[in-house]
Amino acid sequence: MTLFKQIALLLSLFLLTILTTVLILNFQSANKGVQDRLYEDAKNTATSLSLSLGSANGDLSMMSTMINANFDSGNYRNITLLDVDNIALYDRTIEGDITAIPEWFFNAIKIEAPIASANVSAGWSQVGILRVQSDATYAYKQLYAILIDLVISFCVIASLSLIIINLLIHAILRPLREVQKQASAVIRNEFIIQNTIPYTKEFKDVVLGMNNMVSKVKAMFDKGNEELKMHKELEYIDQNTSLKNRQYLIDRLPEYLKIDASSKGGINIIVALSGMIEANEKLGHQDVDKLFLKIADIFRSNSKIFKNSIVARINPTEFSLLLPDCTSEKGLGIAKDIYDNITNEIEESGLNKDETFVSLGLYAYNHTDTIAQLFSNSDNALAQAKFNKNNIHLVKTENINEVMGKEAWKKIINQALLKNRFNFVSWSVIDTRAKKLEHHVLSINLALDKSTSYSYAQFMAPAIQTGLSNNVYKNVVSMLFKTPDMILSHSTYSLRLPYEYLDMKETYEEIRELLKNKALPFKLIIEMPDKMVRKDSQHIKLYKDLFQKYGIEIGIFEFIGESDDYQYLQELRPVYIKAESSYFVNQSAQSLSALRLITDSISISLIAVGVMDMKTVDELEKKGIYIIQGLATEQIEI
Amino acid sequence: MFKLRVLILLSLLLVNTTFSSEDYVEKPLLDEIAQKYKVFAKKRFFLLQETLNSVKDKSDLEKLEAVNKFFNDVRYSSDMKIYNMRDYWATPWEFLGKDMGDCEDYVISKYFALKYLGIDYKKLFFTYVRSTKFKEPHMVLTYFETPRSEPLILDNNNHKIFSASQRKDLTPIYNFNGDVLNQIGKDTKKSHKKWDQLKLNMKRKKI
């Protein structure tokens, strides 16, 4: 219960108690007043009637008449004349007929009209005593009217008072609401500085304290951001050519070489410059550096037509051009163009083209290759190129004899989509230091029938090739929300959604509809690619707001720290960042420290994926990375 | 010399007079009366006690005679003069302490003294009468041997006790006994405004 409600309840109860007490006391006072009045009336009658009776000289018939005359006026319940021996000489009594008031009131309020007495004498002689009791009917009516008036007054006063109390508490506690808003923001790792400082001292101290704290955390984040940006430049950029370096290429490659990569393959061209020692001797370092800049421009102009291409200087004399979705023919054409242009530049710079020359090894990679295979085959192609007449050589991997052709896969996947033949499988993400399970990562299997099933790794590549991958993801997300019982454990699950799927216009609306109709019985983290969250801020904001509304958290995967500004992490506030284990292992201490400064200040966990063995676990732990995903988790007992 | 004699006489009186717990006026109250109304007032109360003691075991009539005689020696004065009020019912202690009062003050003091002597209060009534001689309202104490017998009149104007039929100068108007009415109206403890105030004053020991 909020403090506002507690105070409002307490004050309301206090007020109602006071008002009720006042009402009761008022009613009791009125009750007493009415009863006193009953007695006074009876007493007046007793005295005056007793004097009148004295004039009857003891004549009972006359006295009875006198008593009747008084009694019949209707204001008395009882008039009794007793003789000197206390024997009733004459008695008149009526039963009260109270119809003007409700029965409950009559039963609740017992009014006993007091009896007033007076001596009656005739001359010097004693006649007896006259007893008079007033009729309580009038008192009941009067009291009931008083009660109604009091209750109406009570209701009006109580309503007005409660409204005033409510307004007052609202006014007094308004600064507290701001403080609460700020505290909630801090919990959500949002940094709000409250500019309106409350007047109340306690609230003022809290606001100033929180402002101070928020400022410090914000400064910490900004410092980390600046440092990381600075380190990233050193880490990923070749200083001479401003091209990316080998580290960058290695960190980016996992995004291209994976089962569900958006591109199924392409060409990797390794360009090697020979005779650079001689060139340096002949031209000097400065002119050679200029030559490298020109060569870099040639690479850029030839690779820019390929979306997501990477041009990197992998050592002082070798460059790599990763061209996704580039065919062998196109690759050879580009290679020829590069060769000619560089050769021209060499000649124009006054160098001997037989002494200083360029070799281009082309490797037609497949997205299922490993990084080692890519480099090995590329090197092999380069080695061959150096012996070729035109210094260009293309190596192609032999096509794997697939068990099934494209059409067969298309049929299977379509069938699975139609009959909903996908099953969820999960594996663990583990904190190696705390020895505890962080969350489960969800994946899917395709179970065609009881005896035939395909793993994600088996069916996803054909799905991409046949253009069905987005349909598969659509089905998976739908399955997650429509039949959440397929996941038994009430734990935390993460689901990775690729760029292509999230980028589709209809995806947002579909997920929104699913969320609207069904609540999940487990905590869900949707993992989004770093490439998307750092670039497509408007699109991501929509997803963020949607997920936040339904308590779904966001994780980032394929992080390589490539951004120009890490502010997007603060805006998105993911629960974790997942990066390849090699990324963390190869980071410099300064760079990782800057990243930690950012993530620690807004409580983002760092998770290493693809951790295959305990050796890597040790390396990661030395770098301060304790949460891992991959085969190594099976070797850790929790 | 005279003062010395008076003091010696009073001292002897004090020694000779024994007070018991049944005294009409208890000692602490008597001391307060002496303090307020000086030593002669205290003497009057000693004499009252003596008078009451002297008839304690006598007949009702002798008690009536003694009490009537004792209080009729007190001087008459109007309430306006004494209390600056038109009508005030004084307690027996105020009446004897001041040594003056009007008709109802005599009646009150006589009533409570006779009650002290053991006379049934139901036999005694405050009777409002009209004095044909003075043509003014008056109050006397009436004594009824039985409820239906002719009452005896204890009057401060006529010092001798007569039966009602012998007092042609008095016209009876209304008999009143507060104790009787109090007994009937147990719940209210109220019966008559003047009587109720008197009882309250007596309870507070107003002197």
PDB file of N, CA, C and O in Angstrom, chain A residues 220-229 566-567 569-570 577 593-604:
ATOM      1  N   MET A 220      29.769   8.642 -14.446  1.00  0.00           N
ATOM      2  CA  MET A 220      30.504   7.377 -14.605  1.00  0.00           C
ATOM      3  C   MET A 220      30.220   6.784 -15.986  1.00  0.00           C
ATOM      4  O   MET A 220      31.121   6.358 -16.698  1.00  0.00           O
ATOM      5  N   PHE A 221      28.932   6.799 -16.333  1.00  0.00           N
ATOM      6  CA  PHE A 221      28.544   6.255 -17.641  1.00  0.00           C
ATOM      7  C   PHE A 221      29.200   7.064 -18.773  1.00  0.00           C
ATOM      8  O   PHE A 221      29.774   6.508 -19.704  1.00  0.00           O
ATOM      9  N   ASP A 222      29.106   8.386 -18.653  1.00  0.00           N
ATOM     10  CA  ASP A 222      29.666   9.245 -19.706  1.00  0.00           C
ATOM     11  C   ASP A 222      31.170   9.042 -19.849  1.00  0.00           C
ATOM     12  O   ASP A 222      31.703   9.027 -20.961  1.00  0.00           O
ATOM     13  N   LYS A 223      31.830   8.860 -18.702  1.00  0.00           N
ATOM     14  CA  LYS A 223      33.285   8.658 -18.732  1.00  0.00           C
ATOM     15  C   LYS A 223      33.604   7.343 -19.453  1.00  0.00           C
ATOM     16  O   LYS A 223      34.484   7.280 -20.326  1.00  0.00           O
ATOM     17  N   GLY A 224      32.832   6.311 -19.100  1.00  0.00           N
ATOM     18  CA  GLY A 224      33.034   5.004 -19.748  1.00  0.00           C
ATOM     19  C   GLY A 224      32.780   5.098 -21.243  1.00  0.00           C
ATOM     20  O   GLY A 224      33.527   4.539 -22.053  1.00  0.00           O
ATOM     21  N   ASN A 225      31.720   5.846 -21.579  1.00  0.00           N
ATOM     22  CA  ASN A 225      31.366   6.025 -22.989  1.00  0.00           C
ATOM     23  C   ASN A 225      32.522   6.674 -23.752  1.00  0.00           C
ATOM     24  O   ASN A 225      32.937   6.200 -24.816  1.00  0.00           O
ATOM     25  N   GLU A 226      33.060   7.758 -23.194  1.00  0.00           N
ATOM     26  CA  GLU A 226      34.159   8.475 -23.856  1.00  0.00           C
ATOM     27  C   GLU A 226      35.381   7.585 -24.009  1.00  0.00           C
ATOM     28  O   GLU A 226      36.019   7.527 -25.061  1.00  0.00           O
ATOM     29  N   GLU A 227      35.684   6.877 -22.933  1.00  0.00           N
ATOM     30  CA  GLU A 227      36.883   6.018 -22.944  1.00  0.00           C
ATOM     31  C   GLU A 227      36.733   4.899 -23.965  1.00  0.00           C
ATOM     32  O   GLU A 227      37.652   4.593 -24.720  1.00  0.00           O
ATOM     33  N   LEU A 228      35.542   4.291 -23.981  1.00  0.00           N
ATOM     34  CA  LEU A 228      35.330   3.170 -24.895  1.00  0.00           C
ATOM     35  C   LEU A 228      35.409   3.639 -26.353  1.00  0.00           C
ATOM     36  O   LEU A 228      35.997   2.957 -27.199  1.00  0.00           O
ATOM     37  N   LYS A 229      34.834   4.818 -26.615  1.00  0.00           N
ATOM     38  CA  LYS A 229      34.882   5.360 -27.981  1.00  0.00           C
ATOM     39  C   LYS A 229      36.346   5.557 -28.408  1.00  0.00           C
ATOM     40  O   LYS A 229      36.743   5.209 -29.520  1.00  0.00           O
ATOM     41  N   TYR A 566      27.921   5.077 -27.090  1.00  0.00           N
ATOM     42  CA  TYR A 566      27.246   3.976 -26.389  1.00  0.00           C
ATOM     43  C   TYR A 566      26.018   4.439 -25.608  1.00  0.00           C
ATOM     44  O   TYR A 566      25.507   3.714 -24.759  1.00  0.00           O
ATOM     45  N   GLN A 567      25.579   5.650 -25.921  1.00  0.00           N
ATOM     46  CA  GLN A 567      24.395   6.198 -25.266  1.00  0.00           C
ATOM     47  C   GLN A 567      23.186   5.281 -25.476  1.00  0.00           C
ATOM     48  O   GLN A 567      22.293   5.208 -24.644  1.00  0.00           O
ATOM     49  N   LEU A 569      22.931   2.264 -25.179  1.00  0.00           N
ATOM     50  CA  LEU A 569      22.807   1.250 -24.121  1.00  0.00           C
ATOM     51  C   LEU A 569      22.003   1.815 -22.951  1.00  0.00           C
ATOM     52  O   LEU A 569      21.189   1.127 -22.336  1.00  0.00           O
ATOM     53  N   GLN A 570      22.248   3.076 -22.674  1.00  0.00           N
ATOM     54  CA  GLN A 570      21.507   3.701 -21.570  1.00  0.00           C
ATOM     55  C   GLN A 570      20.035   3.866 -21.932  1.00  0.00           C
ATOM     56  O   GLN A 570      19.146   3.727 -21.090  1.00  0.00           O
ATOM     57  N   ILE A 577      24.474  -8.061 -22.351  1.00  0.00           N
ATOM     58  CA  ILE A 577      25.067  -7.961 -23.686  1.00  0.00           C
ATOM     59  C   ILE A 577      25.782  -9.276 -23.918  1.00  0.00           C
ATOM     60  O   ILE A 577      26.587  -9.715 -23.088  1.00  0.00           O
ATOM     61  N   SER A 593      37.740  -2.372 -19.574  1.00  0.00           N
ATOM     62  CA  SER A 593      37.465  -1.602 -18.362  1.00  0.00           C
ATOM     63  C   SER A 593      36.459  -0.490 -18.669  1.00  0.00           C
ATOM     64  O   SER A 593      35.539  -0.233 -17.883  1.00  0.00           O
ATOM     65  N   ALA A 594      36.648   0.166 -19.818  1.00  0.00           N
ATOM     66  CA  ALA A 594      35.706   1.229 -20.197  1.00  0.00           C
ATOM     67  C   ALA A 594      34.312   0.654 -20.431  1.00  0.00           C
ATOM     68  O   ALA A 594      33.309   1.242 -20.034  1.00  0.00           O
ATOM     69  N   LEU A 595      34.272  -0.528 -21.052  1.00  0.00           N
ATOM     70  CA  LEU A 595      32.975  -1.178 -21.290  1.00  0.00           C
ATOM     71  C   LEU A 595      32.303  -1.528 -19.962  1.00  0.00           C
ATOM     72  O   LEU A 595      31.099  -1.334 -19.786  1.00  0.00           O
ATOM     73  N   ARG A 596      33.136  -1.995 -19.023  1.00  0.00           N
ATOM     74  CA  ARG A 596      32.586  -2.366 -17.707  1.00  0.00           C
ATOM     75  C   ARG A 596      32.033  -1.148 -16.987  1.00  0.00           C
ATOM     76  O   ARG A 596      31.040  -1.229 -16.276  1.00  0.00           O
ATOM     77  N   LEU A 597      32.725  -0.023 -17.163  1.00  0.00           N
ATOM     78  CA  LEU A 597      32.281   1.208 -16.522  1.00  0.00           C
ATOM     79  C   LEU A 597      30.866   1.574 -17.001  1.00  0.00           C
ATOM     80  O   LEU A 597      30.002   1.961 -16.226  1.00  0.00           O
ATOM     81  N   ILE A 598      30.670   1.372 -18.292  1.00  0.00           N
ATOM     82  CA  ILE A 598      29.348   1.666 -18.863  1.00  0.00           C
ATOM     83  C   ILE A 598      28.313   0.663 -18.365  1.00  0.00           C
ATOM     84  O   ILE A 598      27.262   1.035 -17.846  1.00  0.00           O
ATOM     85  N   THR A 599      28.637  -0.594 -18.512  1.00  0.00           N
ATOM     86  CA  THR A 599      27.633  -1.619 -18.185  1.00  0.00           C
ATOM     87  C   THR A 599      27.354  -1.697 -16.685  1.00  0.00           C
ATOM     88  O   THR A 599      26.207  -1.866 -16.280  1.00  0.00           O
ATOM     89  N   ASP A 600      28.387  -1.525 -15.864  1.00  0.00           N
ATOM     90  CA  ASP A 600      28.171  -1.579 -14.408  1.00  0.00           C
ATOM     91  C   ASP A 600      27.312  -0.418 -13.939  1.00  0.00           C
ATOM     92  O   ASP A 600      26.497  -0.574 -13.025  1.00  0.00           O
ATOM     93  N   SER A 601      27.492   0.752 -14.555  1.00  0.00           N
ATOM     94  CA  SER A 601      26.749   1.922 -14.093  1.00  0.00           C
ATOM     95  C   SER A 601      25.256   1.773 -14.374  1.00  0.00           C
ATOM     96  O   SER A 601      24.436   2.382 -13.702  1.00  0.00           O
ATOM     97  N   ILE A 602      24.897   0.972 -15.355  1.00  0.00           N
ATOM     98  CA  ILE A 602      23.462   0.782 -15.613  1.00  0.00           C
ATOM     99  C   ILE A 602      23.053  -0.691 -15.509  1.00  0.00           C
ATOM    100  O   ILE A 602      22.048  -1.127 -16.067  1.00  0.00           O
ATOM    101  N   SER A 603      23.855  -1.432 -14.742  1.00  0.00           N
ATOM    102  CA  SER A 603      23.533  -2.833 -14.388  1.00  0.00           C
ATOM    103  C   SER A 603      23.270  -3.725 -15.596  1.00  0.00           C
ATOM    104  O   SER A 603      22.237  -4.396 -15.675  1.00  0.00           O
ATOM    105  N   ILE A 604      24.178  -3.709 -16.540  1.00  0.00           N
ATOM    106  CA  ILE A 604      24.063  -4.626 -17.682  1.00  0.00           C
ATOM    107  C   ILE A 604      25.091  -5.742 -17.483  1.00  0.00           C
ATOM    108  O   ILE A 604      26.260  -5.463 -17.203  1.00  0.00           O
TER     109      ILE A 604
END
